[in-house]
Short mmCIF file of C-alpha atoms in Angstrom, two decimals:
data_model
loop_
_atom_site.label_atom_id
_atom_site.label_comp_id
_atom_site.label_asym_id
_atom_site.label_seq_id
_atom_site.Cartn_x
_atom_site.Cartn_y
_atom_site.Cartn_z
CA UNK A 1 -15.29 8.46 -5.35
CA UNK A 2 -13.76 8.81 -1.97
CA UNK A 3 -16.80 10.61 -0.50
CA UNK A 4 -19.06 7.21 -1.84
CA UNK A 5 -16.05 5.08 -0.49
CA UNK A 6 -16.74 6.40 3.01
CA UNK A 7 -20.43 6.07 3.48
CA UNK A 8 -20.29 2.29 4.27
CA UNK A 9 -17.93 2.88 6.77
CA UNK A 10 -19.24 5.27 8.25
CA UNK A 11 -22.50 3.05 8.44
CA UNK A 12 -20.78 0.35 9.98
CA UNK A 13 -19.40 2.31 13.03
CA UNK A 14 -21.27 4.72 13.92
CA UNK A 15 -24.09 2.06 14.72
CA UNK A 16 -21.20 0.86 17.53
CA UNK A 17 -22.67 3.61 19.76
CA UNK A 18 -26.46 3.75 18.85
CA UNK A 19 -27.14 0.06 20.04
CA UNK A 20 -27.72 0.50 23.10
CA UNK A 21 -29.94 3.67 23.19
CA UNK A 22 -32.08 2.24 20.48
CA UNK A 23 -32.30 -1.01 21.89
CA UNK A 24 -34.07 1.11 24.96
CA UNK A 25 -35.82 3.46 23.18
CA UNK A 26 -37.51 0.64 21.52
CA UNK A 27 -37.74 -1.73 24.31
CA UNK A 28 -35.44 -4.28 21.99
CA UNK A 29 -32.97 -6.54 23.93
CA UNK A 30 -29.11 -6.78 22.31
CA UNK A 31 -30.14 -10.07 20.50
CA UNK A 32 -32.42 -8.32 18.46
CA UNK A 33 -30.53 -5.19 18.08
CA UNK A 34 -27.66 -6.96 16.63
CA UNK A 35 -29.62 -7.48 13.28
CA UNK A 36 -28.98 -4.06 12.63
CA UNK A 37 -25.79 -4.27 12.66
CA UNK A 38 -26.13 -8.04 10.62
CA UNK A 39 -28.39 -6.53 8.61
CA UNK A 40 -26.14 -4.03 6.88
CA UNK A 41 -23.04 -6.72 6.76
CA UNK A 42 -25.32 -9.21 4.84
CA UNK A 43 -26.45 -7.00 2.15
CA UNK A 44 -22.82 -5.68 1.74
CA UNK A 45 -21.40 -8.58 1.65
CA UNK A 46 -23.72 -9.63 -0.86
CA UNK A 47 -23.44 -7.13 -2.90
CA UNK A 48 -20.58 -5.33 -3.40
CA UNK A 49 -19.08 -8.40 -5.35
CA UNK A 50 -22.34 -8.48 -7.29
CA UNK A 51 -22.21 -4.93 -7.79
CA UNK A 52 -18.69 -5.11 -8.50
CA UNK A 53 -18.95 -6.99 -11.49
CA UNK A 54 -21.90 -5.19 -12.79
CA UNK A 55 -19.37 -2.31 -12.72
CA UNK A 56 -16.45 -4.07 -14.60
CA UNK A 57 -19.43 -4.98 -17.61
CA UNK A 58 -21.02 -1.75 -17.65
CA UNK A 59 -18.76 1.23 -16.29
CA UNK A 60 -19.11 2.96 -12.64
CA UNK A 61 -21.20 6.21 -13.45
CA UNK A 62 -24.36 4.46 -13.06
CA UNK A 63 -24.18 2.05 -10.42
CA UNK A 64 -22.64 4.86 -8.50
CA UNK A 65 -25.68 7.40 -8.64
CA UNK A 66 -28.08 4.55 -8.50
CA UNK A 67 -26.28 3.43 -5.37
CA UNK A 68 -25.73 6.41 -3.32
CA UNK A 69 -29.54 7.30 -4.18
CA UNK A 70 -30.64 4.28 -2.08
CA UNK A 71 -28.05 5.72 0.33
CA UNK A 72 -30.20 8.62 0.95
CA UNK A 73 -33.34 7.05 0.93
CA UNK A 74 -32.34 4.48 3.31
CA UNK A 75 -31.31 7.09 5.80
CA UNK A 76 -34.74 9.20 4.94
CA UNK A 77 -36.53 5.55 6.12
CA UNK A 78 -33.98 5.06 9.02
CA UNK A 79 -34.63 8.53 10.67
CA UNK A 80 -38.45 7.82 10.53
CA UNK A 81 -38.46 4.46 11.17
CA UNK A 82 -41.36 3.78 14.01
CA UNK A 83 -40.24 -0.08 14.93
CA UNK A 84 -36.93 -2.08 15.10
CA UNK A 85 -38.00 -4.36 11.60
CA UNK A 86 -38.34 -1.07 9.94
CA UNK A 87 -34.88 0.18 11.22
CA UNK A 88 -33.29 -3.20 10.15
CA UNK A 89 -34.86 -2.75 6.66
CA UNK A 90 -33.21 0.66 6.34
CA UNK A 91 -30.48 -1.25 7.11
CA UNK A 92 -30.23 -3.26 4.68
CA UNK A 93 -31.17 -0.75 2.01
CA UNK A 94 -28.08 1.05 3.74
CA UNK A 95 -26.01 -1.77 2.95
CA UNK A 96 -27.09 -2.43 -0.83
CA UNK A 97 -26.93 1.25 -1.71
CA UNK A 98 -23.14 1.29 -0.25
CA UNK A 99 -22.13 -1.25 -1.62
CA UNK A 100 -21.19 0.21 -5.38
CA UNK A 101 -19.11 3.53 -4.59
CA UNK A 102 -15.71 1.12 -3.31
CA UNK A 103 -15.98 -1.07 -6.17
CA UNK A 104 -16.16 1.94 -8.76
CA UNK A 105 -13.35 3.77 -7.71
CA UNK A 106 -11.43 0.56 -8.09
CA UNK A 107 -12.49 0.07 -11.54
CA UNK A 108 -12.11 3.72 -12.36
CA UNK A 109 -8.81 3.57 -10.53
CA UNK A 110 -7.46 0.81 -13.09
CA UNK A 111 -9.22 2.26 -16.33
CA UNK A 112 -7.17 5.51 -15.34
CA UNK A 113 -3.91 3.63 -15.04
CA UNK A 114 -4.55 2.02 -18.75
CA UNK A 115 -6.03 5.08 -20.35
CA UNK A 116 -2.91 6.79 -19.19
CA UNK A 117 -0.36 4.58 -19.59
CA UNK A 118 1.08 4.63 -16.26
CA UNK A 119 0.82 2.61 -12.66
CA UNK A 120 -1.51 4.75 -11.12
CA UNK A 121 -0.02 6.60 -8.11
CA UNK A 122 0.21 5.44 -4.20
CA UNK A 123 -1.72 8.54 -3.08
CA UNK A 124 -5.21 7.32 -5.27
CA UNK A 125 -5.09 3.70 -3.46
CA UNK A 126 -4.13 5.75 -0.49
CA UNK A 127 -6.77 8.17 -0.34
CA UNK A 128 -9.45 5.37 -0.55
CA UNK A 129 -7.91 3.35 2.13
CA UNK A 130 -7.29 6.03 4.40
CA UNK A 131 -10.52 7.63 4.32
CA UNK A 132 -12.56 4.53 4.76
CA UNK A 133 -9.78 3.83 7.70
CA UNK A 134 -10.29 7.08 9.08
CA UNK A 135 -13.82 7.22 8.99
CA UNK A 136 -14.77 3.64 10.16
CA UNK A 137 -12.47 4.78 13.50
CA UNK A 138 -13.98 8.53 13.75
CA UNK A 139 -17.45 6.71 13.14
CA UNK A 140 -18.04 5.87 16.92
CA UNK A 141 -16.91 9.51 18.24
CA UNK A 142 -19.08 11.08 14.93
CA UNK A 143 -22.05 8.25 16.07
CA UNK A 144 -22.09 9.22 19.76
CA UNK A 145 -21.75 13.59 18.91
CA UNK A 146 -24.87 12.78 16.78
CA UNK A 147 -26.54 11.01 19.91
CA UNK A 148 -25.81 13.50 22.13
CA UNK A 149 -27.17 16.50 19.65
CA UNK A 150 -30.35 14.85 18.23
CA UNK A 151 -30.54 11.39 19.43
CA UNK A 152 -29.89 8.16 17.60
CA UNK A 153 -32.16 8.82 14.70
CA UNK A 154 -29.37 11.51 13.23
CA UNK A 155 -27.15 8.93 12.64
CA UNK A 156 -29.41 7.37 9.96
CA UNK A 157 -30.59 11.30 8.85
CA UNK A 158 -26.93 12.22 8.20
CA UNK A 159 -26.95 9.85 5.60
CA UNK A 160 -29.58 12.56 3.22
CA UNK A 161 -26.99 15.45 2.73
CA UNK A 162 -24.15 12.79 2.53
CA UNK A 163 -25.81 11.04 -0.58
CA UNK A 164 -26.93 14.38 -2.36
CA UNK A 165 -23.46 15.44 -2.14
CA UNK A 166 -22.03 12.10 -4.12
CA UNK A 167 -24.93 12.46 -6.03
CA UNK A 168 -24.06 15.92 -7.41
CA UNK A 169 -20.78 15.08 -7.58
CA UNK A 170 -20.94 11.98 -9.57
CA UNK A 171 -22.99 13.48 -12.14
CA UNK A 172 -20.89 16.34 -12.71
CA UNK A 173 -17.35 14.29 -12.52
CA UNK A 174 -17.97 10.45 -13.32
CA UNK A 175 -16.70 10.14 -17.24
CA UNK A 176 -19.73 9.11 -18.88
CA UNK A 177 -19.76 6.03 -21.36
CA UNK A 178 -19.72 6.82 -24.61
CA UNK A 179 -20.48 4.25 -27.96
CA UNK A 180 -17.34 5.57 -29.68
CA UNK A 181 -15.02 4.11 -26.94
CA UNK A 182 -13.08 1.22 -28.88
CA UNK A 183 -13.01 -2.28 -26.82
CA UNK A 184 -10.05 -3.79 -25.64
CA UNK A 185 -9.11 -7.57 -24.84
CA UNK A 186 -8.15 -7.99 -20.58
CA UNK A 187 -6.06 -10.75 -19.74
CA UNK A 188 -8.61 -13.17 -19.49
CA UNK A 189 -10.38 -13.27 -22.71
CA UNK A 190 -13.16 -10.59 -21.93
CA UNK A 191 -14.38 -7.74 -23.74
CA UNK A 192 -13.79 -4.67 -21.64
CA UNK A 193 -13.87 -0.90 -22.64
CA UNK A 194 -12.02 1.93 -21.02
CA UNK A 195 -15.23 4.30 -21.21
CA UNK A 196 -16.82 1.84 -19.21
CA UNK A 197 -18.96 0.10 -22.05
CA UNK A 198 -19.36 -3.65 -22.28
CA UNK A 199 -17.88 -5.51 -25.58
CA UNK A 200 -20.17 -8.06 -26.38
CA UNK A 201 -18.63 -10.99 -24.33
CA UNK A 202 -19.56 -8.99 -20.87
CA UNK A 203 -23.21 -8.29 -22.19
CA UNK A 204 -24.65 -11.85 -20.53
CA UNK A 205 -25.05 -11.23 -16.71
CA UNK A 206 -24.77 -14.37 -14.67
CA UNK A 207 -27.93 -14.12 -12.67
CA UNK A 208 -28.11 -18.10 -11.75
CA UNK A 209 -24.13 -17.71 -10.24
CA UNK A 210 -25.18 -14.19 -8.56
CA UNK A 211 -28.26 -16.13 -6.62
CA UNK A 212 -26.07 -18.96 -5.54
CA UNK A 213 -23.62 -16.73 -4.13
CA UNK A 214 -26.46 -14.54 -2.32
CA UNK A 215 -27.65 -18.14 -0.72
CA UNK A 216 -24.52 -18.95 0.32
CA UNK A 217 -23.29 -16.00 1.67
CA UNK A 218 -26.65 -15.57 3.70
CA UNK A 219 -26.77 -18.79 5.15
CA UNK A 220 -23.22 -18.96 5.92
CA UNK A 221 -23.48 -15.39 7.92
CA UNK A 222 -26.80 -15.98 9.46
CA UNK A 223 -25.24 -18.99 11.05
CA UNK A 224 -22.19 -17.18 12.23
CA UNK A 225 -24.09 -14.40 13.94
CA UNK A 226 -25.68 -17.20 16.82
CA UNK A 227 -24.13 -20.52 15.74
CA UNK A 228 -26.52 -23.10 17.58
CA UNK A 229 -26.92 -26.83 17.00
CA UNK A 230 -30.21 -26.64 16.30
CA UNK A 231 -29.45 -24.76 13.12
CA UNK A 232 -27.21 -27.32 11.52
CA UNK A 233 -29.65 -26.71 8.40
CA UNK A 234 -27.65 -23.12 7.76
CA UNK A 235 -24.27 -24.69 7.22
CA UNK A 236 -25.92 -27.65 5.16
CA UNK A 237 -27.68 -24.83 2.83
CA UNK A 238 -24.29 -23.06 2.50
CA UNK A 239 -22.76 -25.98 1.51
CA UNK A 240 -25.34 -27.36 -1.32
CA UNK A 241 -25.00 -23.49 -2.61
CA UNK A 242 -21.81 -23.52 -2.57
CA UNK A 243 -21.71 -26.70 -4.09
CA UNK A 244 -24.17 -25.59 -6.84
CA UNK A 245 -22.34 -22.24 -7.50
CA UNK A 246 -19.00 -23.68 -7.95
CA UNK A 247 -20.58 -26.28 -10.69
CA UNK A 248 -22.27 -23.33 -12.42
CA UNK A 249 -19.05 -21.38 -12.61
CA UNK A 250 -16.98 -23.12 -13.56
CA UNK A 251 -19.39 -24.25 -16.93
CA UNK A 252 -20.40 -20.85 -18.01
CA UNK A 253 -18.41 -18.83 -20.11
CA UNK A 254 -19.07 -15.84 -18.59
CA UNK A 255 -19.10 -16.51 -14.96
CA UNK A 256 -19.84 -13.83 -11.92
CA UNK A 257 -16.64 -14.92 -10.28
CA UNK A 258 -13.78 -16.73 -12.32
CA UNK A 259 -13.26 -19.92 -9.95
CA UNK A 260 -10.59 -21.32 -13.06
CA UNK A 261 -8.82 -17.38 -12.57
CA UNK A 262 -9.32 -17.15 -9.11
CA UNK A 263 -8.48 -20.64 -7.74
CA UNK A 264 -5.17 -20.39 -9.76
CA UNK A 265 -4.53 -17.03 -8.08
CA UNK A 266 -2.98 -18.23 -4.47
CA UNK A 267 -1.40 -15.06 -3.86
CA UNK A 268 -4.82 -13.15 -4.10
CA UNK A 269 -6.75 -16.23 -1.95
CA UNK A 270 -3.74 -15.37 0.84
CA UNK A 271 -4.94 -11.61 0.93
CA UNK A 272 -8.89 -12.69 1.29
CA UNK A 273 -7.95 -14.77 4.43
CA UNK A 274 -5.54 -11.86 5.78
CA UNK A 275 -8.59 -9.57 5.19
CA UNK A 276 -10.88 -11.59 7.15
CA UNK A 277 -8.49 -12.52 10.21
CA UNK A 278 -7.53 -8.37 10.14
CA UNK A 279 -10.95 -7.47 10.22
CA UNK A 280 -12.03 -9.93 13.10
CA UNK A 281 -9.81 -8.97 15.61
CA UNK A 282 -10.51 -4.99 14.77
CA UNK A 283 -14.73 -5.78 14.40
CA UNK A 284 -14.49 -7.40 17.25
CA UNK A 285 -12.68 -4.68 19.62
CA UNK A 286 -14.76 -2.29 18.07
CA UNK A 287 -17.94 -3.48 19.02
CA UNK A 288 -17.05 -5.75 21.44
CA UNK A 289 -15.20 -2.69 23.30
CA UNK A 290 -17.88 -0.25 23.04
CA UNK A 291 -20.05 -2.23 24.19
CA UNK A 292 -18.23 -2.85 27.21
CA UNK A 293 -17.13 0.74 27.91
CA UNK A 294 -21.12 1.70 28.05
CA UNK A 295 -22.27 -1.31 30.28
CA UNK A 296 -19.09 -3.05 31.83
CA UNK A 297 -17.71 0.67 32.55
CA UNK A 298 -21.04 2.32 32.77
CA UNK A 299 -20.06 5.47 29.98
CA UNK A 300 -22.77 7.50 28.23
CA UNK A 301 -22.66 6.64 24.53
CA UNK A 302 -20.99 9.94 24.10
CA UNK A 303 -18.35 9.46 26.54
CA UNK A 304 -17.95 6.29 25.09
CA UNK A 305 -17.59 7.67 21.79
CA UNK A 306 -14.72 10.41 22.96
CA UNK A 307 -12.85 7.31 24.74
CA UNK A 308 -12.66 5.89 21.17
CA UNK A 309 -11.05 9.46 19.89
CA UNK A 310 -7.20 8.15 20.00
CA UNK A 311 -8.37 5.30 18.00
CA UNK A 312 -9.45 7.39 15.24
CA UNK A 313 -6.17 9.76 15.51
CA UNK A 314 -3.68 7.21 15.73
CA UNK A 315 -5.15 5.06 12.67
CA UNK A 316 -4.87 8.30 10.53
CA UNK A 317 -1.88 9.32 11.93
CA UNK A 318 -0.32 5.80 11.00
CA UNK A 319 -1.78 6.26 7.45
CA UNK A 320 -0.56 9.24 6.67
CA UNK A 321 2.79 8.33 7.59
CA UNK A 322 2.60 5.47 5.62
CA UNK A 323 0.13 5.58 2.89
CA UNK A 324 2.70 6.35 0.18
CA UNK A 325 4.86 3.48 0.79
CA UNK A 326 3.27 0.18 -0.79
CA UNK A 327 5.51 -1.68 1.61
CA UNK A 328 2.76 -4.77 2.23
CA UNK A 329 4.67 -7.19 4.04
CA UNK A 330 5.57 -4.84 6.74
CA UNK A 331 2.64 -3.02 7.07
CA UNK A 332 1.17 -6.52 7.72
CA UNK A 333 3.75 -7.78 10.27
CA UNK A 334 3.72 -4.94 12.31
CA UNK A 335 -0.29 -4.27 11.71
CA UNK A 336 -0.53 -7.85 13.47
CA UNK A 337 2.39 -7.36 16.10
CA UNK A 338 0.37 -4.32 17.42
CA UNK A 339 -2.91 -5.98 17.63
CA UNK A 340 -1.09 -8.93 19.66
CA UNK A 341 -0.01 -5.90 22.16
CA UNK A 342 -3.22 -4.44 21.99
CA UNK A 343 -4.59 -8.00 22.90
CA UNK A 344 -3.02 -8.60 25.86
CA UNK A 345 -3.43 -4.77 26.88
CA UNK A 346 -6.88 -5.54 27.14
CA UNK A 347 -6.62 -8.79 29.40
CA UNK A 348 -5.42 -6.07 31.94
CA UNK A 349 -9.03 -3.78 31.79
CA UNK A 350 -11.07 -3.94 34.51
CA UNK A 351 -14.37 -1.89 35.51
CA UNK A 352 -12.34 0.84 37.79
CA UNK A 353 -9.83 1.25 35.10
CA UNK A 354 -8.72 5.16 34.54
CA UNK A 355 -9.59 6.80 31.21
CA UNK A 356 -6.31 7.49 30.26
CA UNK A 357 -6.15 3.58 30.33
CA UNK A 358 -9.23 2.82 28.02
CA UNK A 359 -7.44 5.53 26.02
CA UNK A 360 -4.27 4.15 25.50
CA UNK A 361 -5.87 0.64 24.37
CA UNK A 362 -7.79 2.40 21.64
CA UNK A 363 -4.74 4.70 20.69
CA UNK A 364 -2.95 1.07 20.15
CA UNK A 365 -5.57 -0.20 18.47
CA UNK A 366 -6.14 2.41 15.89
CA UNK A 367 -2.40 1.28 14.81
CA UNK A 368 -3.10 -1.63 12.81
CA UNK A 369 -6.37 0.02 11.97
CA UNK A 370 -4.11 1.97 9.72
CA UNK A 371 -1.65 -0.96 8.43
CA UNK A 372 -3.94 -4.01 7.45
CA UNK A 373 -6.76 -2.61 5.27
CA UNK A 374 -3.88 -0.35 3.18
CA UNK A 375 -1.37 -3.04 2.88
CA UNK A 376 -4.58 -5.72 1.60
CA UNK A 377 -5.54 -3.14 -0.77
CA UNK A 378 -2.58 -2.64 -2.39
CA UNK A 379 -1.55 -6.29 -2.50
CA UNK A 380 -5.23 -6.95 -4.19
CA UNK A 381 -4.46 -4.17 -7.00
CA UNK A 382 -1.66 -6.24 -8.04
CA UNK A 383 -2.42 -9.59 -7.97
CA UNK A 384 -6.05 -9.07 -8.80
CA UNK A 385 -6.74 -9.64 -12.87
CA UNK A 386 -7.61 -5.62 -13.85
CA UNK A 387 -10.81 -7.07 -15.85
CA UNK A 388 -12.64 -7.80 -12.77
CA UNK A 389 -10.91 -5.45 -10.57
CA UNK A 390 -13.73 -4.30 -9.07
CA UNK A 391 -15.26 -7.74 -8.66
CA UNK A 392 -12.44 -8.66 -7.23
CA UNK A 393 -12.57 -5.27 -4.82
CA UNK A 394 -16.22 -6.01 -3.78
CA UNK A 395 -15.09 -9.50 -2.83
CA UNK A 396 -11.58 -8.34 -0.41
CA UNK A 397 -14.69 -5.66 1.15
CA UNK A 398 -16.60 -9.32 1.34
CA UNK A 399 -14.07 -10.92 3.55
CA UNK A 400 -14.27 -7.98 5.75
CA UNK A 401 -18.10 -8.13 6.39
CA UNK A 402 -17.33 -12.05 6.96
CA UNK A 403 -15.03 -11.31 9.52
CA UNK A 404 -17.27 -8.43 11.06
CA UNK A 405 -19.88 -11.35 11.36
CA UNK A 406 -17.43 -13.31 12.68
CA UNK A 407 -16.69 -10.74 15.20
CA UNK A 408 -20.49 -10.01 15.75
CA UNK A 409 -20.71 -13.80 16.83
CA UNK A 410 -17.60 -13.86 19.27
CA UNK A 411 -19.00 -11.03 20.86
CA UNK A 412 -22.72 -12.54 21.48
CA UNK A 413 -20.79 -15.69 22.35
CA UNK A 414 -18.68 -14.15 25.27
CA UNK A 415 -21.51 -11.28 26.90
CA UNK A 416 -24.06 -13.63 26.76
CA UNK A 417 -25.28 -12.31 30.45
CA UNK A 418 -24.09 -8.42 29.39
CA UNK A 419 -20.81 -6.66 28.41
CA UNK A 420 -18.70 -7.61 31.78
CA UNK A 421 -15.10 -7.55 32.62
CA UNK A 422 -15.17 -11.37 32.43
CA UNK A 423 -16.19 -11.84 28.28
CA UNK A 424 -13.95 -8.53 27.60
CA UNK A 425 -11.19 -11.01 28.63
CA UNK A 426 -12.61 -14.36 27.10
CA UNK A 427 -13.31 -12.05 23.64
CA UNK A 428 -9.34 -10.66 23.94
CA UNK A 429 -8.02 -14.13 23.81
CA UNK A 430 -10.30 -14.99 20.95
CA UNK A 431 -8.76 -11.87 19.19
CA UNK A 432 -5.68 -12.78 20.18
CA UNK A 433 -5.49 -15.83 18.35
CA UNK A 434 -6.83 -14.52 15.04
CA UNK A 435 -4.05 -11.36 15.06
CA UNK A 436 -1.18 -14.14 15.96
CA UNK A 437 -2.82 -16.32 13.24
CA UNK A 438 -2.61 -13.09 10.89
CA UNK A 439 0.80 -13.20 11.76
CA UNK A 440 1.85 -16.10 10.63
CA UNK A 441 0.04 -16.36 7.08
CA UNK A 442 1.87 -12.98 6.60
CA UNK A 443 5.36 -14.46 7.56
CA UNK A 444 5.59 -17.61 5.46
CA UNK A 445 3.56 -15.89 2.33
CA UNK A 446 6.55 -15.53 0.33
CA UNK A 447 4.25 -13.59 -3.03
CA UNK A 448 4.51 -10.04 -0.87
CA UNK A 449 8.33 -9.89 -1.23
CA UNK A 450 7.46 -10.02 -4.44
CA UNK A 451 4.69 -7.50 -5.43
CA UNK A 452 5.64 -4.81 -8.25
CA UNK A 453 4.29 -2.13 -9.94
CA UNK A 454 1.87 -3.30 -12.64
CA UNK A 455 2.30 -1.67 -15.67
CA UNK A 456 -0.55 -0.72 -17.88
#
């Protein structure tokens, strides 16, 4: 499950470094090149809620192997792509086919903890956060080591031997439904099974709410990637979807996403928005940074990618020190402290800066790197209703991908004439705000003092 857990990650950031030598080897300028990095976020944010739920009905064996079979395929496509709209539908397919493996091991993760009888242990939740952590901040050091072996088409080929190994894996370990497995009753009123077969309430899949969600998701990100007045249409369509979804929902008795459960949940709406403003400030440095270092500071995408190195080590150095400590307010409040030093670190960069400068940024922040996406976890395992757990899972990995596109925007917004010194500065004030903002729904959110152990 953790090997699955990783490839989306790992997706997401090794792509950091590969921009800019696809964008020349196929004569594509950064405004186009950003769709594959779009690309990937829309699908995933699409669908690992959708898929999500499809795992809480029907059990996480299947989803995962069909999944991490498009993985492959996707990466088979990518590596022999021969145009960029070829390389952004590989993309995509990247995105879909990653998006079940998080969602499972949540569900699988909870089933365990009832089947059992106990809370399931720190180290599970752990290992999942810290190896997405630690590969989402190796990504750009793995990304530019592929670059400089085989070019950017590895990055997409690596993706072959990482899907046959979750493949073999998942059929030999995944528990298998089985018909004898007697349903249970959740909290809210629906059929679930601990062998991962649906009772006959979860049997009716809410395609109508699942299509309204996809529109509104898409519309709302394709605006956020080049918000323009001319496209006042996107936020309109969001709206009506949204609009439309939230009247369907909240009529159906089986609904994709609870809006009754959820909107009564204020605790778990608090650790969507932390997600999001966590994930902005650390998309935003990541590419946003990297880009920088291989224009404003004139790296190779490999040098670039070994300038990133303390990021990686200090995130997993921070998670393995903490990992096995819940401890979510704290995490949180010093997670957002650090990125407000990192912040204003950055203000301070210029083109001649030393390495061991650019170096020390990334070393600081790799810190909150390895405090945010823990501490949300864990908070969303216990406030989250275990039905939908995974639902509930692909949604907190939704809010990321918002605030990656979010990011993704803020950075087209400030190197709109090329990665200079001058929009590294305007983009570290706009981080800036978000990680003080992140501060201060932390602080007065009084529910994390209050967080225990769920008992099966």
């Amino acid at each position: 499950m953790v090997l699955g857990s990783v490839l989306n990650p790992v997706n997401s950031s090794m792509i950091a470094v590969a921009l800019v030598p696809i964008g020349s080897a196929l004569g594509a300028p950064p405004s186009q090149t950003a769709w594959l990095v779009s690309g990937l976020y829309l699908a995933t944010a699409v669908g690992q809620p959708v898929i999500g739920r499809l795992v809480d009905m029907f059990g996480p064996r299947r989803l995962y192997l069909i999944g991490t079979a498009m993985v492959g395929v996707a990466g088979l496509l990518g590596s022999l792509a021969p145009n960029l709209g070829a390389l952004v539908a590989a993309r995509v397919l990247l995105g879909l086919g990653t998006s079940a493996a998080y969602p499972a091991a949540m569900h699988l993760t909870r089933r365990e903890a009832e089947r059992t009888g106990r809370d399931s242990p720190a180290g599970v939740l752990t290992a999942l956060a810290v190896s997405a952590q630690t590969v989402s901040v190796v990504g750009p050091t793995l990304g530019g080591l592929l670059i400089g072996l085989g070019g950017w088409r590895t990055i997409f080929l690596v993706n072959v031997p990482l899907s046959l190994a979750c493949l073999v894996l998942g059929a030999l370990r995944l528990p298998k439904a089985t018909k004898a497995t007697k349903a249970t009753k959740a909290t809210d009123g629906t059929a679930v099974t601990g062998g991962g077969v649906p009772g006959p309430a979860a049997r009716g899949i809410d395609l109508p709410g699942m299509a309204l969600f996809a529109a509104l998701l898409v519309a709302l990100m394709v605006f956020l990637m080049k918000p323009r007045a001319e496209d006042w249409y996107l936020p309109v369509l969001a709206l009506l979807a949204g609009a439309a979804f939230a009247r369907r929902e909240l009529r159906v008795p089986e609904p994709f996403i609870d809006l009754r459960v959820l909107g009564g949940n204020g605790p778990l709406l608090a650790t969507f928005l932390r997600q999001f403003l966590s994930y902005t400030t650390a998309y935003a440095f990541l590419y946003g940074f990297t880009q920088w270092l291989e224009e404003g500071r004139g790296l190779h995408a490999a040098a670039a990618g070994l300038v990133l190195l303390p990021l990686s080590l200090s995130g997993l150095l921070v998670s393995a020190i903490t990992g096995r400590r819940e401890a979510v307010r704290g995490k949180l409040v010093v997670g957002s402290l650090v990125q407000i030093a990192g912040c204003t670190a950055m203000l301070t960069l210029q083109a001649g800066s030393a390495m061991w400068l650019l170096a020390a940024v990334g070393a600081l922040m790799g810190v909150p790197q390895g405090l945010n996406g823990l501490a949300n976890q864990n908070a969303l395992y216990r406030q989250a209703d275990p039905a939908r757990i995974a639902s509930a899972a692909g949604l907190l990995r939704t809010f990321m991908y918002l605030g990656a596109m979010a990011a993704s925007a803020a950075d087209a917004a400030f190197f709109t004439h090329g990665a200079d010194t001058g929009g590294l500065h305007h983009l570290s004030l706009f981080m800036l705000a978000g990680a003080v903002l992140l501060l201060a729904v932390t602080v007065i959110d009084r529910s994390l003092g209050t967080l225990t152990p769920r008992k099966a």
